[in-house]
Coordinates of C-alpha atoms in Angstrom, one line a residue:
Chain A
M1 CA 28.8 -10.6 -15.2
S2 CA 30.9 -7.9 -16.7
D3 CA 29.5 -8.3 -20.2
V4 CA 26.0 -7.3 -19.3
S5 CA 24.9 -4.5 -21.7
H6 CA 24.1 -1.1 -20.4
S7 CA 20.5 -1.3 -21.6
Q8 CA 20.1 -4.6 -19.8
I9 CA 21.3 -2.9 -16.6
V10 CA 18.7 -0.1 -17.1
R11 CA 15.9 -2.7 -17.7
D12 CA 16.9 -4.8 -14.7
G13 CA 17.0 -1.9 -12.3
L14 CA 13.8 -0.2 -13.4
W15 CA 11.6 -3.2 -14.0
V16 CA 12.9 -6.8 -14.3
N17 CA 14.8 -6.9 -11.1
N18 CA 13.2 -3.9 -9.3
P19 CA 14.6 -3.8 -5.7
A20 CA 11.2 -3.1 -4.1
F21 CA 8.9 -5.1 -6.3
V22 CA 11.0 -8.1 -7.3
Q23 CA 13.9 -8.4 -4.9
L24 CA 11.7 -7.1 -2.0
L25 CA 14.7 -5.5 -0.4
G26 CA 14.6 -2.4 1.7
L27 CA 11.0 -3.1 2.8
C28 CA 11.3 -1.3 6.1
P29 CA 11.8 2.2 4.6
T30 CA 9.5 1.3 1.7
L31 CA 6.6 0.6 4.1
A32 CA 7.4 3.2 6.7
V33 CA 8.0 6.5 4.9
T34 CA 5.6 6.2 2.0
S35 CA 2.6 7.9 3.7
T36 CA 3.3 10.9 1.4
V37 CA 4.8 11.3 -2.0
V38 CA 7.3 13.9 -0.8
N39 CA 8.7 11.6 1.8
A40 CA 8.9 8.9 -0.8
I41 CA 10.8 11.1 -3.3
G42 CA 13.2 12.3 -0.5
L43 CA 14.1 8.9 0.8
G44 CA 14.2 7.5 -2.8
L45 CA 16.7 10.0 -4.0
A46 CA 18.9 9.7 -0.8
T47 CA 18.9 5.9 -1.4
T48 CA 19.7 6.4 -5.1
L49 CA 22.7 8.6 -4.3
T50 CA 23.9 6.0 -1.8
L51 CA 23.5 3.1 -4.2
A52 CA 25.2 4.9 -7.1
S53 CA 28.2 6.1 -5.1
S54 CA 28.7 3.0 -3.1
N55 CA 28.5 0.8 -6.2
A56 CA 31.1 3.0 -8.0
M57 CA 33.4 2.9 -4.9
V58 CA 33.1 -0.9 -4.5
S59 CA 33.8 -1.5 -8.1
L60 CA 36.8 0.9 -8.0
V61 CA 38.4 -1.0 -5.2
R62 CA 37.3 -4.5 -6.2
N63 CA 40.8 -5.6 -7.3
Q64 CA 42.5 -4.2 -4.3
V65 CA 40.3 -5.8 -1.7
R66 CA 41.0 -9.5 -1.0
N67 CA 38.0 -11.8 -0.7
E68 CA 38.1 -12.4 3.1
I69 CA 37.6 -8.8 4.0
R70 CA 35.4 -7.6 1.2
I71 CA 32.2 -7.5 3.2
P72 CA 33.6 -5.4 6.1
V73 CA 35.2 -3.1 3.5
F74 CA 31.8 -2.7 1.7
V75 CA 30.1 -2.0 5.0
L76 CA 32.7 0.7 5.8
I77 CA 32.2 2.3 2.4
I78 CA 28.4 2.3 2.6
A79 CA 28.4 3.5 6.2
S80 CA 30.7 6.4 5.3
I81 CA 28.6 7.4 2.3
V82 CA 25.4 7.3 4.2
T83 CA 26.7 9.3 7.1
A84 CA 28.0 11.9 4.6
I85 CA 24.6 12.1 2.9
E86 CA 22.9 12.3 6.3
L87 CA 25.0 15.3 7.2
L88 CA 24.4 17.0 3.9
M89 CA 20.7 16.5 4.1
N90 CA 20.7 17.9 7.6
A91 CA 22.5 21.0 6.3
F92 CA 20.6 21.6 3.1
F93 CA 17.2 19.9 3.5
H94 CA 16.7 20.4 7.3
D95 CA 13.0 20.0 7.4
L96 CA 12.8 17.0 5.2
Y97 CA 15.7 15.6 7.3
N98 CA 13.5 16.0 10.4
V99 CA 10.5 14.3 8.7
L100 CA 12.5 11.3 7.4
G101 CA 14.3 11.1 10.8
I102 CA 15.7 7.7 11.6
F103 CA 15.2 6.4 8.1
I104 CA 18.1 8.3 6.7
P105 CA 20.8 6.6 8.8
L106 CA 18.9 3.4 8.3
I107 CA 19.7 3.5 4.6
V108 CA 22.9 1.7 5.8
T109 CA 20.8 -1.3 6.6
N110 CA 18.9 -1.3 3.3
C111 CA 19.8 -4.8 2.0
A112 CA 19.5 -3.5 -1.6
I113 CA 22.7 -1.6 -1.1
I114 CA 25.0 -4.2 0.2
G115 CA 23.2 -6.7 -2.1
R116 CA 24.1 -4.7 -5.2
A117 CA 27.7 -4.1 -3.9
E118 CA 28.3 -7.8 -3.3
A119 CA 26.3 -9.4 -6.2
F120 CA 27.1 -6.9 -9.0
A121 CA 29.4 -4.0 -8.3
S122 CA 32.3 -6.1 -6.9
K123 CA 32.4 -8.1 -10.2
T124 CA 32.1 -5.5 -12.9
T125 CA 33.5 -2.2 -14.3
V126 CA 33.0 1.1 -12.6
D127 CA 30.7 2.5 -15.3
R128 CA 28.4 -0.5 -15.2
A129 CA 28.4 -0.5 -11.4
A130 CA 27.5 3.2 -11.2
L131 CA 24.8 2.8 -13.8
D132 CA 23.4 -0.2 -12.0
G133 CA 23.3 1.7 -8.7
L134 CA 21.6 4.6 -10.4
M135 CA 19.0 2.4 -12.1
M136 CA 18.3 0.3 -9.0
G137 CA 17.9 3.6 -7.1
F138 CA 15.5 5.0 -9.7
G139 CA 13.6 1.7 -9.6
F140 CA 13.4 1.9 -5.9
T141 CA 12.3 5.5 -6.0
A142 CA 9.7 4.8 -8.6
A143 CA 8.2 2.0 -6.4
L144 CA 8.2 4.3 -3.3
V145 CA 6.6 7.1 -5.3
M146 CA 3.8 4.8 -6.6
L147 CA 3.1 3.5 -3.2
G148 CA 3.3 7.0 -1.7
S149 CA 0.9 8.5 -4.2
M150 CA -1.5 5.6 -3.7
R151 CA -1.4 6.0 0.1
E152 CA -1.5 9.8 0.1
I153 CA -4.5 10.1 -2.3
L154 CA -6.4 7.4 -0.5
G155 CA -5.4 8.3 3.0
T156 CA -5.6 12.1 3.1
G157 CA -7.0 13.0 -0.3
T158 CA -4.0 15.1 -1.2
L159 CA -0.9 14.8 -3.4
F160 CA 2.5 16.5 -2.9
D161 CA 1.6 17.7 0.5
N162 CA 4.6 19.4 2.2
A163 CA 6.3 19.8 -1.2
E164 CA 8.2 22.8 0.2
L165 CA 10.2 20.5 2.4
L166 CA 11.9 19.1 -0.7
F167 CA 11.7 21.8 -3.3
G168 CA 11.9 25.0 -1.3
S169 CA 9.1 27.5 -0.2
G170 CA 8.2 28.2 -3.8
A171 CA 6.8 24.7 -4.2
A172 CA 4.2 25.0 -1.4
G173 CA 1.6 25.6 -4.2
L174 CA 2.3 22.2 -5.7
T175 CA 0.0 20.5 -3.2
V176 CA -3.1 19.1 -4.9
T177 CA -6.2 18.7 -2.8
F178 CA -8.7 16.5 -4.4
N179 CA -11.6 17.1 -2.1
P180 CA -11.3 19.5 0.8
D181 CA -14.1 17.7 2.7
Y182 CA -12.4 14.3 2.3
G183 CA -12.5 12.6 5.8
G184 CA -9.5 10.5 5.1
F185 CA -9.0 6.8 5.0
L186 CA -7.1 5.8 8.0
L187 CA -6.1 2.3 6.9
A188 CA -4.1 3.7 3.9
L189 CA -1.9 5.6 6.3
L190 CA -1.3 2.9 8.8
P191 CA 1.3 0.1 8.4
P192 CA -1.3 -2.5 7.2
G193 CA -2.3 -0.1 4.4
A194 CA 1.4 0.0 3.4
F195 CA 1.6 -3.8 3.2
I196 CA -1.7 -4.1 1.3
G197 CA -0.7 -1.3 -1.1
L198 CA 2.7 -2.9 -1.8
G199 CA 1.0 -6.3 -2.3
L200 CA -1.4 -4.7 -4.9
L201 CA 1.5 -3.0 -6.7
I202 CA 3.5 -6.3 -6.9
A203 CA 0.4 -8.1 -8.1
G204 CA -0.1 -5.4 -10.7
K205 CA 3.5 -5.8 -11.9
N206 CA 3.2 -9.6 -12.1
L207 CA 0.0 -9.2 -14.1
I208 CA 1.7 -6.9 -16.6
D209 CA 4.6 -9.3 -16.8
A210 CA 2.2 -12.3 -17.4
R211 CA 0.5 -10.4 -20.2
I212 CA 3.8 -9.6 -21.8
T213 CA 4.9 -13.2 -21.7
A214 CA 1.5 -14.4 -23.0
R215 CA 1.6 -12.0 -25.9
A216 CA 5.2 -13.0 -26.7
R217 CA 4.0 -16.6 -26.8
L218 CA 1.0 -15.8 -28.9
A219 CA 2.9 -13.6 -31.4
P220 CA 4.9 -16.4 -33.2
K221 CA 1.7 -18.5 -33.4
T222 CA -0.3 -15.8 -35.1
G223 CA 2.6 -15.1 -37.3
A224 CA 2.6 -18.8 -38.3
A225 CA -1.2 -18.8 -38.8
E226 CA -0.9 -15.8 -41.2
A227 CA 1.8 -17.6 -43.1
A228 CA -0.3 -20.6 -43.4
Chain B
M1 CA 54.1 -32.4 8.3
T2 CA 55.8 -30.2 11.0
D3 CA 57.9 -28.6 8.2
Q4 CA 54.8 -27.7 6.3
S5 CA 53.0 -26.2 9.3
T6 CA 55.9 -24.0 10.4
N7 CA 56.3 -22.9 6.8
K8 CA 52.7 -21.9 6.5
D9 CA 52.3 -20.0 9.8
P10 CA 54.4 -16.9 8.8
S11 CA 52.6 -16.5 5.5
L12 CA 49.2 -16.9 7.2
L13 CA 50.2 -14.2 9.7
R14 CA 51.4 -12.0 6.9
S15 CA 48.2 -12.3 5.0
A16 CA 46.2 -11.6 8.1
L17 CA 48.2 -8.5 8.7
V18 CA 47.8 -7.3 5.2
A19 CA 44.1 -7.8 5.4
A20 CA 44.0 -5.9 8.7
G21 CA 46.0 -3.1 7.1
V22 CA 43.7 -2.8 4.1
L23 CA 40.7 -2.8 6.4
A24 CA 42.3 -0.1 8.7
L25 CA 43.1 2.0 5.6
F26 CA 39.4 1.9 4.5
G27 CA 38.4 2.8 8.0
M28 CA 40.7 5.8 8.0
I29 CA 39.5 6.9 4.6
G30 CA 35.9 6.6 5.7
V31 CA 36.5 8.5 9.0
G32 CA 38.4 11.2 7.0
L33 CA 35.5 11.7 4.6
V34 CA 32.9 11.8 7.3
A35 CA 35.0 14.1 9.5
S36 CA 35.6 16.6 6.7
I37 CA 32.0 16.7 5.7
A38 CA 30.9 17.0 9.4
S39 CA 33.2 20.0 9.9
G40 CA 32.1 21.5 6.6
T41 CA 28.4 21.3 7.5
A42 CA 28.5 21.9 11.2
K43 CA 27.9 25.6 11.1
R44 CA 25.0 25.3 8.7
I45 CA 23.4 22.5 10.7
A46 CA 23.7 24.5 13.9
E47 CA 22.1 27.5 12.2
N48 CA 19.3 25.3 10.8
E49 CA 18.6 24.0 14.3
R50 CA 18.6 27.5 15.7
L51 CA 16.2 28.7 13.1
A52 CA 13.9 25.7 13.6
T53 CA 13.8 26.3 17.3
L54 CA 13.1 30.0 16.9
R55 CA 10.3 29.3 14.5
N56 CA 8.7 27.1 17.1
L57 CA 9.2 29.7 19.8
H58 CA 7.8 32.5 17.7
E59 CA 4.6 30.5 17.2
L60 CA 4.1 30.9 21.0
I61 CA 5.7 34.2 21.8
D62 CA 5.5 37.3 19.6
E63 CA 8.9 38.3 18.3
D64 CA 8.4 42.0 19.2
T65 CA 7.3 41.5 22.8
Y66 CA 10.9 40.7 24.0
D67 CA 14.4 41.9 23.2
N68 CA 16.8 39.3 24.6
D69 CA 18.4 36.4 22.7
I70 CA 15.8 33.8 23.6
F71 CA 17.7 31.0 21.9
T72 CA 20.6 31.2 24.4
D73 CA 18.7 32.4 27.5
V74 CA 17.9 28.9 28.5
T75 CA 17.7 26.9 31.7
N76 CA 17.1 23.2 32.0
V77 CA 14.7 21.7 34.4
A78 CA 13.6 18.1 35.2
D79 CA 10.5 17.1 37.2
L80 CA 9.0 13.6 36.8
Q81 CA 5.7 14.5 38.5
L82 CA 4.9 17.8 36.7
L83 CA 7.0 17.9 33.6
G84 CA 6.9 14.1 32.9
S85 CA 10.7 13.8 32.6
R86 CA 13.6 12.7 34.6
D87 CA 15.9 14.2 32.0
P88 CA 16.4 18.0 31.9
L89 CA 14.2 19.8 29.5
P90 CA 14.9 23.3 28.2
V91 CA 13.0 26.4 29.3
Y92 CA 13.4 29.4 27.0
R93 CA 13.1 32.8 28.7
A94 CA 11.8 36.0 27.0
R95 CA 12.7 39.3 28.6
R96 CA 12.3 43.0 27.8
E97 CA 14.9 45.5 29.1
G98 CA 15.9 42.8 31.6
G99 CA 12.4 42.3 33.0
P100 CA 10.6 38.9 32.6
V101 CA 8.1 38.7 29.8
A102 CA 7.2 35.1 29.2
L103 CA 8.9 31.7 28.9
V104 CA 8.5 28.6 26.8
M105 CA 8.6 25.3 28.6
T106 CA 9.1 21.9 27.2
A107 CA 6.9 19.3 28.9
I108 CA 6.1 15.7 28.3
A109 CA 2.7 14.1 28.6
P110 CA 3.7 10.6 29.6
D111 CA 0.3 9.0 29.2
G112 CA -0.6 9.4 25.5
Y113 CA -2.4 6.6 23.7
N114 CA 0.9 5.6 22.1
G115 CA 3.5 6.8 24.6
R116 CA 5.0 10.2 25.3
I117 CA 3.7 13.4 23.7
K118 CA 6.3 16.2 23.7
L119 CA 4.9 19.7 24.1
L120 CA 6.1 23.2 23.9
I121 CA 4.1 25.5 26.2
G122 CA 4.4 29.3 26.1
I123 CA 3.5 30.9 29.5
D124 CA 3.1 34.6 30.2
Y125 CA 4.9 36.0 33.3
S126 CA 1.5 36.3 34.9
G127 CA 0.9 32.6 34.4
T128 CA -1.5 32.7 31.4
V129 CA -0.9 30.3 28.5
R130 CA 0.2 32.0 25.3
G131 CA 0.0 28.9 23.3
V132 CA 0.8 25.2 23.1
R133 CA 2.3 23.2 20.3
V134 CA 3.1 19.5 19.9
L135 CA 6.7 18.8 19.1
D136 CA 6.6 15.0 18.9
H137 CA 4.0 12.3 19.3
H138 CA 3.0 8.8 18.2
E139 CA -0.7 9.1 18.4
T140 CA -2.9 7.3 15.9
P141 CA -3.2 9.2 12.5
G142 CA -6.7 10.4 11.9
L143 CA -7.8 10.0 15.5
G144 CA -5.3 11.3 18.1
D145 CA -3.3 13.4 15.8
G146 CA -5.9 16.2 16.0
I147 CA -3.5 17.7 18.6
E148 CA -1.4 18.9 15.7
L149 CA -2.2 22.4 14.5
E150 CA -1.9 21.1 10.9
K151 CA -4.8 18.7 11.6
S152 CA -7.1 20.7 13.8
N153 CA -7.4 23.9 15.8
W154 CA -7.9 22.0 19.0
I155 CA -4.5 23.0 20.5
L156 CA -5.5 26.7 20.2
G157 CA -8.1 26.1 22.9
F158 CA -5.3 26.5 25.5
V159 CA -4.7 30.2 24.6
D160 CA -5.4 32.6 27.5
K161 CA -6.2 29.8 29.9
S162 CA -4.5 29.8 33.4
L163 CA -4.7 27.9 36.6
T164 CA -7.5 30.3 37.9
S165 CA -9.4 30.3 34.6
P166 CA -10.8 27.8 34.3
V167 CA -10.6 26.5 37.9
K168 CA -8.7 23.3 38.5
A169 CA -11.7 21.0 38.3
K170 CA -12.5 22.3 34.8
W171 CA -9.0 21.5 33.5
A172 CA -10.1 18.3 31.9
V173 CA -11.9 17.1 28.7
R174 CA -15.7 17.4 28.6
K175 CA -16.1 13.7 29.2
D176 CA -14.4 14.2 32.6
G177 CA -16.5 17.3 33.4
G178 CA -13.9 19.8 32.1
I179 CA -14.1 22.5 29.4
F180 CA -11.7 21.0 26.7
D181 CA -13.1 19.1 23.8
Q182 CA -12.1 15.5 23.2
F183 CA -12.0 14.0 19.7
T184 CA -14.5 11.5 18.3
G185 CA -13.0 8.1 19.1
A186 CA -10.0 9.5 20.9
T187 CA -10.3 10.7 24.5
I188 CA -6.9 9.5 25.9
T189 CA -4.8 11.8 23.8
P190 CA -6.5 15.1 24.6
R191 CA -6.8 14.0 28.2
A192 CA -3.1 13.5 28.4
V193 CA -2.3 16.8 26.8
V194 CA -4.7 18.8 29.0
K195 CA -3.2 17.2 32.1
A196 CA 0.4 17.9 31.0
V197 CA -0.4 21.6 30.3
R198 CA -2.0 21.9 33.7
H199 CA 0.9 20.3 35.4
A200 CA 3.4 22.6 33.5
L201 CA 1.4 25.6 34.8
E202 CA 1.5 24.2 38.3
Y203 CA 5.3 23.8 38.0
Y204 CA 5.5 27.3 36.7
E205 CA 3.5 28.7 39.6
L206 CA 5.8 26.9 42.1
R207 CA 9.1 28.0 40.6
R208 CA 8.4 31.1 38.6
D209 CA 11.0 33.4 40.1
Q210 CA 13.6 30.7 40.1
L211 CA 12.9 29.9 36.5
F212 CA 13.6 33.5 35.5
T213 CA 16.6 34.2 37.7
V214 CA 19.0 31.2 37.3
N215 CA 21.9 31.7 34.9
P216 CA 21.6 30.6 31.3
E217 CA 22.8 27.2 30.4
I218 CA 23.3 25.3 27.2
A219 CA 20.0 23.8 26.0
K220 CA 19.9 20.1 26.7

């Protein structure tokens, strides 16, 4: 495990082993908060911060913690980090904190986090663990943002609505309204829309993956044909 | 056999104790981290909450119509029938030179389409509504959420209404013979809000002087 290259870690987190699209971990926040892009970015970044710091901490103590109590120790580490992040968000991003509500403390229960701690961080060096946390977090955030943009554009016809919650009052102008008379598409905003949207995105990713494999299989053949 | 088991027991105990010690140590480090951040951010969080509450209150009561500290001049009241809550809800009181100006009540419409709708209702001393805002609700997006000011102006329809204007029978949505609009495809939500506002006004009428005179408490 510890000899995984850094570029492999980056590729795994962002694409090959994306927590939301491939591991399908952390579905509850993925589906619940992605009705707008700003919510998606906010929760994505909070999760990324948690993943990176909990991975680093777990890797740091991996040789001091005996096997039988590793899971409770990981849980303690993750719970402390999430509580700290929750307090900091309440202090510095109060409005966003109110919007995301229960989903911030619920980061604790995001299986992606304990999953990475147990499956990766506890068996590798601190730099790899931290990088893995960061990349898994970015992969998760990217998935949330894609689903969020899709649902926000379809559901309310806007993009970056409420941007000031995240980026301060100066960002209020960031909001893009595509059609002021757009009546909205309710399904996209409701939970079924979230499931359908996620399903389409996963299908899209699998389609791209299949194309890549097909091309890779074709390439040597054409190479051989040219040679002949 | 007996030898082996007696030999093993102390080491098992020792290893269990070490494990417990390590776990306790991590627990303490975690508590220490959270406690230090909590005390470091407490002031800022309290200030954030104060500003957020004041922003809500100032939507309903003009800042220059009163001169007391409305955030701390609070009493808590509970009334299952009229305010929809067994738990005490805060009432913020605005005064000018000691005399009553207006108050902002919190009330709950228990019969929304998807559960409770929490309202903030500004009421003039004379009993006229200065404004209503929805603090929290779970109504269907696109249908019932027209009660939010960001979605529609419906909630502004309560401004300047009182128990005498319109008369009690007209405090209802149009479908029920009243003067308040319902939404297309959603009657239950506006009906619940109209009823809750009327009930809050009735509560106010019954207890007006008491609401303004009891000593301030800490907001619940």
